[in-house]
Coordinates of C-alpha atoms in Angstrom, one line a residue:
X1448 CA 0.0 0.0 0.0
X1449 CA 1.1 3.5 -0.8
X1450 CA 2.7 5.2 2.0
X1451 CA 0.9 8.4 1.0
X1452 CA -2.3 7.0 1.6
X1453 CA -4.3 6.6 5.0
X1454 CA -4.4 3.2 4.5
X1455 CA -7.2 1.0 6.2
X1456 CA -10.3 3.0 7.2
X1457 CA -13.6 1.9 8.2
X1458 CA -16.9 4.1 7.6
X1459 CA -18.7 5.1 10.8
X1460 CA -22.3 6.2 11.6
X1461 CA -23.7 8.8 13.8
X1462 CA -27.6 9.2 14.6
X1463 CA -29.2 12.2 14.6
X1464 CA -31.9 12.2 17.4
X1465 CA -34.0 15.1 16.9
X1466 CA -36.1 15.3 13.8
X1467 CA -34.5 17.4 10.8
X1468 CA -36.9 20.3 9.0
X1469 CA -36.5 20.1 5.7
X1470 CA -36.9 22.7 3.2
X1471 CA -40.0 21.8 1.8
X1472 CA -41.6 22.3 5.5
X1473 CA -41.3 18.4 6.1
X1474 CA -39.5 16.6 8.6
X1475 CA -37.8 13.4 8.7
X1476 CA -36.4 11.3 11.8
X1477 CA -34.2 9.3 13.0
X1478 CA -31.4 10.2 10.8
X1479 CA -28.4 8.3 9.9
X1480 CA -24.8 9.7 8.8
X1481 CA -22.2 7.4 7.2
X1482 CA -19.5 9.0 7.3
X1483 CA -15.1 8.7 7.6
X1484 CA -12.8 10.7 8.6
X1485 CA -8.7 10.6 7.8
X1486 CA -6.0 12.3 10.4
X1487 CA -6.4 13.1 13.8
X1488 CA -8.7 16.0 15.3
X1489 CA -6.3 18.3 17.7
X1490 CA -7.2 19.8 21.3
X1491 CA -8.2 22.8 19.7
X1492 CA -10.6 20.8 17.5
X1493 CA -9.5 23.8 15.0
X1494 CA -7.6 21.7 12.1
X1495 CA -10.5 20.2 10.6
X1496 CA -11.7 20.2 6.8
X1497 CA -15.0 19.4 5.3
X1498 CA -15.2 17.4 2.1
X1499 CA -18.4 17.5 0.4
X1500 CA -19.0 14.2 -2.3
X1501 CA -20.4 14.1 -5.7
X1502 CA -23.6 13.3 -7.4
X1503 CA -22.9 9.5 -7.2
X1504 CA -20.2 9.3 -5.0
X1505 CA -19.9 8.2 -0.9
X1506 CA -18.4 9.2 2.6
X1507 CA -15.2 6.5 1.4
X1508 CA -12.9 9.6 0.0
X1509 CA -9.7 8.6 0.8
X1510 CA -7.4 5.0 2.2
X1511 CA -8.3 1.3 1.5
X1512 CA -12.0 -0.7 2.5
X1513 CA -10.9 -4.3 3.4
X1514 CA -10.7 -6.4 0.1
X1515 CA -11.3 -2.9 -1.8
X1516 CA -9.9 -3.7 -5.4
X1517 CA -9.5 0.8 -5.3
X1518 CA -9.3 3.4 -2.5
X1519 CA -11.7 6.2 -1.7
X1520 CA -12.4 8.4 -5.0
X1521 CA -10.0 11.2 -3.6
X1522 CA -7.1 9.3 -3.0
X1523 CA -5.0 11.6 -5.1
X1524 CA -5.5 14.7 -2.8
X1525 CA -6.1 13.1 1.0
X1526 CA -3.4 11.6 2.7
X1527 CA 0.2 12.6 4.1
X1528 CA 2.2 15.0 2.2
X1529 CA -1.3 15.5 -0.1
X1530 CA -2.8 18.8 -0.4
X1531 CA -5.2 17.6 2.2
X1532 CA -2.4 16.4 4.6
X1533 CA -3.7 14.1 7.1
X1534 CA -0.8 14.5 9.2
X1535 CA -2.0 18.0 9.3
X1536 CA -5.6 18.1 8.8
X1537 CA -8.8 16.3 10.3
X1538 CA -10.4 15.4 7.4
X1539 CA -14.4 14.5 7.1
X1540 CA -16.4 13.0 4.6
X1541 CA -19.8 12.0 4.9
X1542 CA -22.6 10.5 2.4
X1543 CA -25.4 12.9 1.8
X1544 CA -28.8 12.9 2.8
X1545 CA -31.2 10.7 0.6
X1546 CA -28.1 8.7 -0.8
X1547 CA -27.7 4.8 -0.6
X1548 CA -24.3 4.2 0.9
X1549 CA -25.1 4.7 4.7
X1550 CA -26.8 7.6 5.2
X1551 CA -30.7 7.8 5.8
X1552 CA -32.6 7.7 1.9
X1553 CA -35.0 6.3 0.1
X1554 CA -33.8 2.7 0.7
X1555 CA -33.5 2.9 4.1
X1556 CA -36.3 1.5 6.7
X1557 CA -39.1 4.2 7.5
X1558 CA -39.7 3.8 11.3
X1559 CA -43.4 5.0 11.1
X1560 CA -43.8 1.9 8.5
X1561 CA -41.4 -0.8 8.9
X1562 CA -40.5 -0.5 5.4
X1563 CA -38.4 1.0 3.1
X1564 CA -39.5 4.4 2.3
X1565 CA -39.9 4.5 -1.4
X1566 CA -41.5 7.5 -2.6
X1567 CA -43.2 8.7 0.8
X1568 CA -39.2 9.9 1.1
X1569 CA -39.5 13.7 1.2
X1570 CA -38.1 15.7 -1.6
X1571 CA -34.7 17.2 -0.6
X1572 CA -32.1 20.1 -1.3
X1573 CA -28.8 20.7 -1.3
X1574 CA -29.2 22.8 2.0
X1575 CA -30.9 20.2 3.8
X1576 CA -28.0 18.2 3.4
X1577 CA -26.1 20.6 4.7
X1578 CA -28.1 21.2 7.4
X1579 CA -27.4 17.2 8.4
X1580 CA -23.9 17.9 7.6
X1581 CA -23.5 20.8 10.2
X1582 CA -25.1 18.4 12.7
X1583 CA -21.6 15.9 12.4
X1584 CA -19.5 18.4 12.3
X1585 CA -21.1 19.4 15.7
X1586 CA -21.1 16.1 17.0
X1587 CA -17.1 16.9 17.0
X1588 CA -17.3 19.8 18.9
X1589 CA -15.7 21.8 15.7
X1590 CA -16.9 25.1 16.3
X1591 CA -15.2 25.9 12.8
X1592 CA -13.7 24.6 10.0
X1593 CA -10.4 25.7 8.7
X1594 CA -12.3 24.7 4.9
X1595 CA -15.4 22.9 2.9
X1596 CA -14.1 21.9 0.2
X1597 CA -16.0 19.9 -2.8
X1598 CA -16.8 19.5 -6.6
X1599 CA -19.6 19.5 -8.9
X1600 CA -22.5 18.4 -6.8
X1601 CA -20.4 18.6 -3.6
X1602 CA -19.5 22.1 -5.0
X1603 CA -22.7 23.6 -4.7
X1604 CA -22.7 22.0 -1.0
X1605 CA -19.7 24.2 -0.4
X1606 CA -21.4 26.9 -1.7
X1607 CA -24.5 26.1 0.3
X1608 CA -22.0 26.1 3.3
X1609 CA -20.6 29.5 2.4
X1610 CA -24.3 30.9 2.1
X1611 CA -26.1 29.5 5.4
X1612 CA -23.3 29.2 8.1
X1613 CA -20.9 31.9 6.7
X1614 CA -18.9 31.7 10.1
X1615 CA -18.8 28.2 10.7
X1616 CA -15.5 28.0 7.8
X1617 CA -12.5 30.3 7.2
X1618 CA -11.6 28.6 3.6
X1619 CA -14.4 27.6 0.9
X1620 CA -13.5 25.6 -2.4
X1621 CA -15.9 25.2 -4.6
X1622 CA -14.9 23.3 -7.7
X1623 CA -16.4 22.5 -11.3
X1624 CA -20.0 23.7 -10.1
X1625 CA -22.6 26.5 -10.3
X1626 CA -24.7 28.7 -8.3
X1627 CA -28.0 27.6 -9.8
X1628 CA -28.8 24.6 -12.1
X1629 CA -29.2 25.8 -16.1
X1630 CA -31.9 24.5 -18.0
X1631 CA -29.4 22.1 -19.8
X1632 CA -28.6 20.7 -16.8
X1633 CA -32.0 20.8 -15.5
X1634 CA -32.8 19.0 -18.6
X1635 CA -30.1 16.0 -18.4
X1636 CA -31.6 15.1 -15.1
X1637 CA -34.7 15.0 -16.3
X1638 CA -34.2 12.4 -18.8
X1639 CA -32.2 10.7 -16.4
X1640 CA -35.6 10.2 -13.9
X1641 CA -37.6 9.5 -17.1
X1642 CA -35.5 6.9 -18.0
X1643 CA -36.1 5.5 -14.7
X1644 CA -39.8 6.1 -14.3
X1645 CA -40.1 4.1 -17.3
X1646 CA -39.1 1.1 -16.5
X1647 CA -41.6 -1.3 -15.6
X1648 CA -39.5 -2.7 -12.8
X1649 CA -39.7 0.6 -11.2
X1650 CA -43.2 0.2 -10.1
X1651 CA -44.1 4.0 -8.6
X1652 CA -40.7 3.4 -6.3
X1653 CA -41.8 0.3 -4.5
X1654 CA -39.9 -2.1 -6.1
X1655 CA -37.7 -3.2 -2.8
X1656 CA -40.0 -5.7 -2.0
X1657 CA -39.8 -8.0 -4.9
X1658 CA -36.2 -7.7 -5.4
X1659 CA -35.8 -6.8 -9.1
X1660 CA -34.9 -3.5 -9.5
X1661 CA -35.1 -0.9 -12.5
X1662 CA -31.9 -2.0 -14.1
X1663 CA -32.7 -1.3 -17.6
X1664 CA -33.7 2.6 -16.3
X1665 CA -30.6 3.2 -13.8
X1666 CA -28.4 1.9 -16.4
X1667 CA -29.6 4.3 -19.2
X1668 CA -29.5 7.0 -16.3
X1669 CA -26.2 6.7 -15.9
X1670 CA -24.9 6.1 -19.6
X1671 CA -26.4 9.7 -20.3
X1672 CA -24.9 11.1 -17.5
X1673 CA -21.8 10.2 -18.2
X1674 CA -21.7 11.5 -21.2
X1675 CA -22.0 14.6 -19.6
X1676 CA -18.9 14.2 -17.6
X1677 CA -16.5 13.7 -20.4
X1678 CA -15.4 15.6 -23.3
X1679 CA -15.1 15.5 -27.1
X1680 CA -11.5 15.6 -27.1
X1681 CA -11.4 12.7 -24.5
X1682 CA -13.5 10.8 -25.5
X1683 CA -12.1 11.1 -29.2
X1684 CA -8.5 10.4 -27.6
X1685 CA -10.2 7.4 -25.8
X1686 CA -11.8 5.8 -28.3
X1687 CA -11.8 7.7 -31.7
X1688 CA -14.2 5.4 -33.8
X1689 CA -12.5 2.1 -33.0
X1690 CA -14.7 -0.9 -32.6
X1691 CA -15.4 -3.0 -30.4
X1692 CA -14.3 -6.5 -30.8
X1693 CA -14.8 -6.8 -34.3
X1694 CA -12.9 -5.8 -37.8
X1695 CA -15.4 -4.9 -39.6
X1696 CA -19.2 -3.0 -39.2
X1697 CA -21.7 -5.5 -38.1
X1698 CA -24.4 -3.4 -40.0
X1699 CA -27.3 -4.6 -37.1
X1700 CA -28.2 -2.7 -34.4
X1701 CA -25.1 -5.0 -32.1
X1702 CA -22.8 -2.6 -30.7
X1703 CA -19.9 -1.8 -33.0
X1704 CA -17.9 0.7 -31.7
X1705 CA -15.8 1.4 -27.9
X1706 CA -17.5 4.2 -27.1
X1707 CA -20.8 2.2 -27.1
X1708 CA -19.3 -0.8 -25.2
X1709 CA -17.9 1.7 -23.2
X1710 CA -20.9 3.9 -22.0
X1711 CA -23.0 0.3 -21.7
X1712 CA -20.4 -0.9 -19.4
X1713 CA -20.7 2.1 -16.7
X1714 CA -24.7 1.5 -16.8
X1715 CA -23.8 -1.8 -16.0
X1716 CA -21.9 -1.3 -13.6
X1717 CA -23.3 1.5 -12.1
X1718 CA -26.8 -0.5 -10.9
X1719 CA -24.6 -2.8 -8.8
X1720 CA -23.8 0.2 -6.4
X1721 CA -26.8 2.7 -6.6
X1722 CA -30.2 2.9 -5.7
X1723 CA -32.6 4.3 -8.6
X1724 CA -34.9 6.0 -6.2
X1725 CA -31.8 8.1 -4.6
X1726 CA -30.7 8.6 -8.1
X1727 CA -34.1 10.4 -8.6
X1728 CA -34.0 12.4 -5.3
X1729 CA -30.5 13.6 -5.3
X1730 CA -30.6 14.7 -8.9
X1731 CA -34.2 16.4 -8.3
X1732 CA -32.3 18.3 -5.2
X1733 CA -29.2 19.6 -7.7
X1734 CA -32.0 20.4 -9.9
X1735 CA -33.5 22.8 -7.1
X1736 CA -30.5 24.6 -6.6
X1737 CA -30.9 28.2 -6.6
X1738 CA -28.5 30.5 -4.8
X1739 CA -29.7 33.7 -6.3
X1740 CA -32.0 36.4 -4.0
X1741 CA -34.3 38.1 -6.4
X1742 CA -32.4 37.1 -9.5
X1743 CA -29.5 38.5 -8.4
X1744 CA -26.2 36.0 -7.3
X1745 CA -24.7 39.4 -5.9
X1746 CA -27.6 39.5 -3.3
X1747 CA -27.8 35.9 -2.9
X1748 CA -23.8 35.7 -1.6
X1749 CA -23.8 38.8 0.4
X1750 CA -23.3 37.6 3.6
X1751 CA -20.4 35.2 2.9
X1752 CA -17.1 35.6 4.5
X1753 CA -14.8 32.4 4.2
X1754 CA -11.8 33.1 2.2
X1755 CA -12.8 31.3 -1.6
X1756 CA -10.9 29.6 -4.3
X1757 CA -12.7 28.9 -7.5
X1758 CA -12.1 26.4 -9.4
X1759 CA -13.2 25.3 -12.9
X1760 CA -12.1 22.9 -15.7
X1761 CA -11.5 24.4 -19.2
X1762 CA -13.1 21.5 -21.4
X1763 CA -16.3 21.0 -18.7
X1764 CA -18.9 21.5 -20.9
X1765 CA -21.4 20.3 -17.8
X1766 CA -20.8 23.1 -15.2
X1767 CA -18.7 25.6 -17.9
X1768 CA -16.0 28.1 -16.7
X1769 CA -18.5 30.5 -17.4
X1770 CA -20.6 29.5 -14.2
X1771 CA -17.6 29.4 -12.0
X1772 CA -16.6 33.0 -13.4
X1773 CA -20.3 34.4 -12.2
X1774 CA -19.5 33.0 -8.6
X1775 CA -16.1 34.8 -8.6
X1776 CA -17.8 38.0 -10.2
X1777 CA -20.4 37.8 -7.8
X1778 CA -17.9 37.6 -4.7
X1779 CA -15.7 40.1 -5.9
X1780 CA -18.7 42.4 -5.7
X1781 CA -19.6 41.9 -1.8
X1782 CA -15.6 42.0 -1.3
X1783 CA -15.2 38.7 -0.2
X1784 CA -11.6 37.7 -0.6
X1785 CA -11.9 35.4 -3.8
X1786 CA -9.3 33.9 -6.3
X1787 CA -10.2 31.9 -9.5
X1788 CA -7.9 29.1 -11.2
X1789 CA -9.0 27.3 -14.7
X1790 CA -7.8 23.7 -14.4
X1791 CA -6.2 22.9 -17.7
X1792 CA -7.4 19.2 -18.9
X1793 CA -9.0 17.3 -22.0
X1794 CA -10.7 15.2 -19.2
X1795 CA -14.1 17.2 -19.2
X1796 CA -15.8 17.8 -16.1
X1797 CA -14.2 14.4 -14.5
X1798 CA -10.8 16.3 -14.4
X1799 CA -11.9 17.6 -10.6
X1800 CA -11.2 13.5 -9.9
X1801 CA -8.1 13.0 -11.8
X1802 CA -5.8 15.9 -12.4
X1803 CA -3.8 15.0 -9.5
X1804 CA -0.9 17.0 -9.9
X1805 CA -3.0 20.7 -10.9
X1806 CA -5.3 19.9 -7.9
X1807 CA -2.6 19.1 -5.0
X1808 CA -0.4 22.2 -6.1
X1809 CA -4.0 24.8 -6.8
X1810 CA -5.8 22.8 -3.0
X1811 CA -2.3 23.7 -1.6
X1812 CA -1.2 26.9 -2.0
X1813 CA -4.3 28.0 -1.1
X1814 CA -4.3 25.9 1.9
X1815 CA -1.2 26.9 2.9
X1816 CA -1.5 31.1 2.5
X1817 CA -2.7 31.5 6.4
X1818 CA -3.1 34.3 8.4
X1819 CA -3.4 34.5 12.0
X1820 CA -7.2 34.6 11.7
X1821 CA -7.1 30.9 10.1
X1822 CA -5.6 29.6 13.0
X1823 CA -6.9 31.8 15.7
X1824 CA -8.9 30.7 18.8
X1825 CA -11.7 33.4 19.5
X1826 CA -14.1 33.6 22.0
X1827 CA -11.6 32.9 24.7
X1828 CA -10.9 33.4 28.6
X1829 CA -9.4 37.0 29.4
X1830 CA -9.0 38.3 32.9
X1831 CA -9.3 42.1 34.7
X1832 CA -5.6 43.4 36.3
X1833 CA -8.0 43.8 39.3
X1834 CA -8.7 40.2 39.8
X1835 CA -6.5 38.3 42.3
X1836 CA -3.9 35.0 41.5
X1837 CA -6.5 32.4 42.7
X1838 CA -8.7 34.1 40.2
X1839 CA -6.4 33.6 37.7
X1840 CA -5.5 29.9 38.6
X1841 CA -9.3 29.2 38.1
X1842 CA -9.9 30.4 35.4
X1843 CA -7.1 28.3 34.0
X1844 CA -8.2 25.6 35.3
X1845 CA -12.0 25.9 34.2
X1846 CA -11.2 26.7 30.6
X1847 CA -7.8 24.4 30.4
X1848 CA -5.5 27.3 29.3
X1849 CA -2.4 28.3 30.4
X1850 CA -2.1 31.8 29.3
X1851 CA -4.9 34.4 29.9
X1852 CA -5.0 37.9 28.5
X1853 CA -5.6 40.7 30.8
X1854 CA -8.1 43.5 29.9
X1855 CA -9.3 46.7 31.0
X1856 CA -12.9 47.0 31.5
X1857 CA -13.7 47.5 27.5
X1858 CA -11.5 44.4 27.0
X1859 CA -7.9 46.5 25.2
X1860 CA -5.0 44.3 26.2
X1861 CA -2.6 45.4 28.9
X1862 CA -0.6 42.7 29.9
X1863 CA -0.5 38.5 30.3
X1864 CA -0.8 35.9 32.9
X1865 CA 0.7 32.6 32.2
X1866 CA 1.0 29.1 34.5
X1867 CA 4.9 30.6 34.8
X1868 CA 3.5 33.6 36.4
X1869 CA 1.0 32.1 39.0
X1870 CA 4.1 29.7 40.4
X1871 CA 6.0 33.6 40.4
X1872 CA 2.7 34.3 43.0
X1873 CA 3.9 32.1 45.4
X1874 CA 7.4 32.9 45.4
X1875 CA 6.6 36.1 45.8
X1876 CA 3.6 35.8 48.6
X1877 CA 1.5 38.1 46.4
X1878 CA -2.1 37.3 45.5
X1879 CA -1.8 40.7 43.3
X1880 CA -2.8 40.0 39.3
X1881 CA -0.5 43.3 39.2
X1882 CA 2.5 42.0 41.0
X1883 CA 3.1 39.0 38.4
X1884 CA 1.8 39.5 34.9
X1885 CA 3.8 40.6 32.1
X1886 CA 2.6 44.6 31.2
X1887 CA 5.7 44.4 28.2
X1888 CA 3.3 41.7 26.3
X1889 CA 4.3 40.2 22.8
X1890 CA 0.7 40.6 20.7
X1891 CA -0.2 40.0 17.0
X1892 CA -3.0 41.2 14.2
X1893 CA -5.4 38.5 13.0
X1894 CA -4.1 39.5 9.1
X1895 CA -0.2 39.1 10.3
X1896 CA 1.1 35.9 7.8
X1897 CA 1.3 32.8 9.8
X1898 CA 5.3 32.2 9.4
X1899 CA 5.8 36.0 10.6
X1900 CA 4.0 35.0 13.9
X1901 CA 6.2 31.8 14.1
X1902 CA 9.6 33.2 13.6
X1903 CA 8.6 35.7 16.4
X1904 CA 7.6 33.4 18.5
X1905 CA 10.7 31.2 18.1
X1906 CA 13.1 34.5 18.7
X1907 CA 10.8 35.6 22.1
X1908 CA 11.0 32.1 22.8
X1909 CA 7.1 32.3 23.6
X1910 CA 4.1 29.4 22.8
X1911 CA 1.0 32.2 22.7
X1912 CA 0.2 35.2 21.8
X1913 CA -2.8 37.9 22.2
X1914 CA -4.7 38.7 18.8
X1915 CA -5.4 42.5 19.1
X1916 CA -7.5 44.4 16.6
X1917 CA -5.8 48.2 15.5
X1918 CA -7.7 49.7 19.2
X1919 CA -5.5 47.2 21.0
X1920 CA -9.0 45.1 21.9
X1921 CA -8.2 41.3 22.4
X1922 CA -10.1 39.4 19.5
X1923 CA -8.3 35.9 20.0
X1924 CA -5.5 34.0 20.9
X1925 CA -3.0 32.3 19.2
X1926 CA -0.5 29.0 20.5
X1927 CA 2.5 27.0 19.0
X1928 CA 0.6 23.9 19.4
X1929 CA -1.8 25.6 16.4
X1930 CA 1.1 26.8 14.3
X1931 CA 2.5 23.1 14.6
X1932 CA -0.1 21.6 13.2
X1933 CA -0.3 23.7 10.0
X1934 CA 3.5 24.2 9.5
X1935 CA 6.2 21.1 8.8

């Protein structure tokens, strides 16, 4: 096994106990989440990253299933030394509302029924499954994320992220997708459920009970999806016009050429490890995706205020540059720090899960240009000069820190208390806040560049530092322990 993968991993499930609202006004209970997750989560619960699947795809991203023939479908950017370092990062992945693979859907077992739920599934949107989503990354404690990251249909759940918890992630990348579904692609899912509604082995949904499924529909489903995912000049490279295990044209309606046998081999394929009635919900829920307010995508991504990267594929003729380039326009017009980068690949809109090398170096960089406010802890324990030493050590102790800003009484820094300085307390015989902490106190701005803040600590030989804003008021705090996670 590759020593840049995370090797053996095993996906996990977490119940959601109250009931979820849904968009539509429904609600449905009893919620299940598969999900898995690569690296280790650290004290600070601060160096975790979101990865948002696929139409088709599952919460098995990254490392090896026991007796797997492949790993997780995004091996080549999660695991150490990747883009998505798991020495560095927590990394989450989990399957999507109304999927097949783990997490609660149309196959799974209605509780109010005893059977599967068929049709009586509610219709669902991309933001509901965020909304199921935000209730694992809770169950973590992760109060934020350092990013979401995700393409095409897991794309437009990073942009759902960016648009309904705007604090909850400091990074966004959103990746061969759109705001809004076009008509075209509106369209290609709607001859995708068609196919499937006609099949006679579909029967209205409930077709779990006699155990032959729609295979004929899924299969055509899929095939015309497909499509959709590659490009001309792929496919041409691919195949050209070569046939199929044969010299000459049959001239019958056999399959004669690659592409054919091709195309018929993914439907195939594709039945064995999908469920046609999730295939109709999650493409319905792309289909509803609508991020604009009033027409307008300006209004509709006003209140976002991660840190985005961009990201589209020149030959995607599926989710075009263009779409990507109204995101970035419509960021760049509410002054959200945004920056754009154009994959360059003959692979169509597939290229998001196989241009390894453009993907590791674009995820990377951008992962990598920090700032004190990526890394910050906010929200955090400060202390009056007026308090007293057993005050102090309390505090500590309740909120497990060892250092503890001290504030006047409209919270501008004036000075530090450390662990150090509460053992200098007893040396001394004072119980005076004023008699032991440091008044000549290091400090740093939330926009100072992450390896400025580490080679001053290293040369004051100190492990935190204040985070003051330009009136000298204590927005957060920042620790080596932090820094050492994100820099090797």
């Amino acid at each position: 096994m590759n020593k840049e993968s995370v090797g053996i991993v095993e996906t996990k499930y977490f119940h959601i106990s109250e009931p979820i609202k849904l968009d539509s006004g429904e609600e449905i209970e009893d919620v299940s989440v598969a999900y898995e997750t690569y690296g280790e989560l650290n004290k600070e619960k601060s160096n975790a990253i979101l990865v948002c699947h696929a139409l088709t795809g599952d919460a098995h991203a990254a490392g090896w299933h026991e007796g797997d023939r492949k790993p997780g479908w995004w091996e080549i950017v999660i695991g150490p030394g990747k883009a998505l370092d798991t020495e560095k990062y927590f990394i989450i992945c989990s399957n999507v509302l109304g999927g097949c693979k783990g997490t609660t859907g149309p196959s799974s077992i209605n509780p109010k029924t005893g059977k599967e739920y068929g049709l009586d599934f509610p219709v669902i949107t991309i933001a509901d499954m965020v909304k199921v989503q935000k209730k694992l990354v809770e169950s973590f404690e992760i109060n934020q994320l350092i990013a979401v990251i995700g393409g095409s249909m897991g794309g437009m759940q990073v942009l759902e992220w960016m648009v309904r918890y705007p604090t909850m992630m400091k990074k966004a990348v959103p990746i061969a997708t759109a705001a809004l579904s076009s008509p075209q692609q509106i369209a290609f899912n709607a001859v995708g459920r068609q196919s499937i509604f006609s099949d006679p082995h579909w029967k209205g949904g409930n077709y779990y009970e006699s155990g032959v499924i729609p295979r004929n529909g899924l299969s055509l489903a899929r095939m015309i999806a497909h499509i959709t995912y590659l490009s001309d000049e792929s496919m041409d490279i691919k195949f050209g016009r070569g046939l199929q295990d044969k010299d000459e044209i049959s001239y019958d309606f056999s399959v004669d050429f690659q592409v054919e046998s091709y195309l018929k081999y993914q439907g195939e394929s594709f039945v064995k490890r999908f469920d046609a009635n999730s295939y109709l919900y999650i493409t319905k829920a792309v289909d509803l995706f609508d991020l604009t307010v009033n027409d307008s995508l300006i209004e509709g991504l006003k209140n976002v205020e991660a840190k985005v990267e961009v990201l589209s594929v020149d030959s995607d003729w599926l989710y075009p540059t263009e779409q990507s380039t109204d995101i970035v326009t419509a960021l760049n017009a509410n002054d959200v720090e945004v920056s754009f980068s154009e994959i360059k690949s003959n692979y169509g809109h597939d290229a998001f899960l196989l241009e390894k090398g453009q993907l590791n170096f674009i995820l990377a960089n951008f992962l990598s240009e920090s700032i004190v406010e990526d890394l910050m802890m906010e929200n955090i324990a400060t202390i009056k000069a007026t308090a007293n030493v057993q005050d102090a050590a309390k505090l500590m102790l309740e909120k497990h820190v060892t250092h503890i800003p001290v504030v006047t009484g409209d919270n501008k820094l004036i000075g530090i208390v450390t662990s150090w300085d509460l053992s200098k307390s007893i040396a001394m015989n004072s119980n005076h806040l004023n008699d032991i902490m440091t008044t000549t106190v290091k400090y740093c701005k939330a926009d100072d560049s992450i390896e400025d803040i580490s080679r001053k600590m290293r040369k004051f030989d100190i492990s935190c530092l204040p985070v003051v804003d330009d009136d000298m008021t204590v927005v957060g705090l920042i620790t080596t322990d932090q820094i050492s996670n994100l820099l090797s």
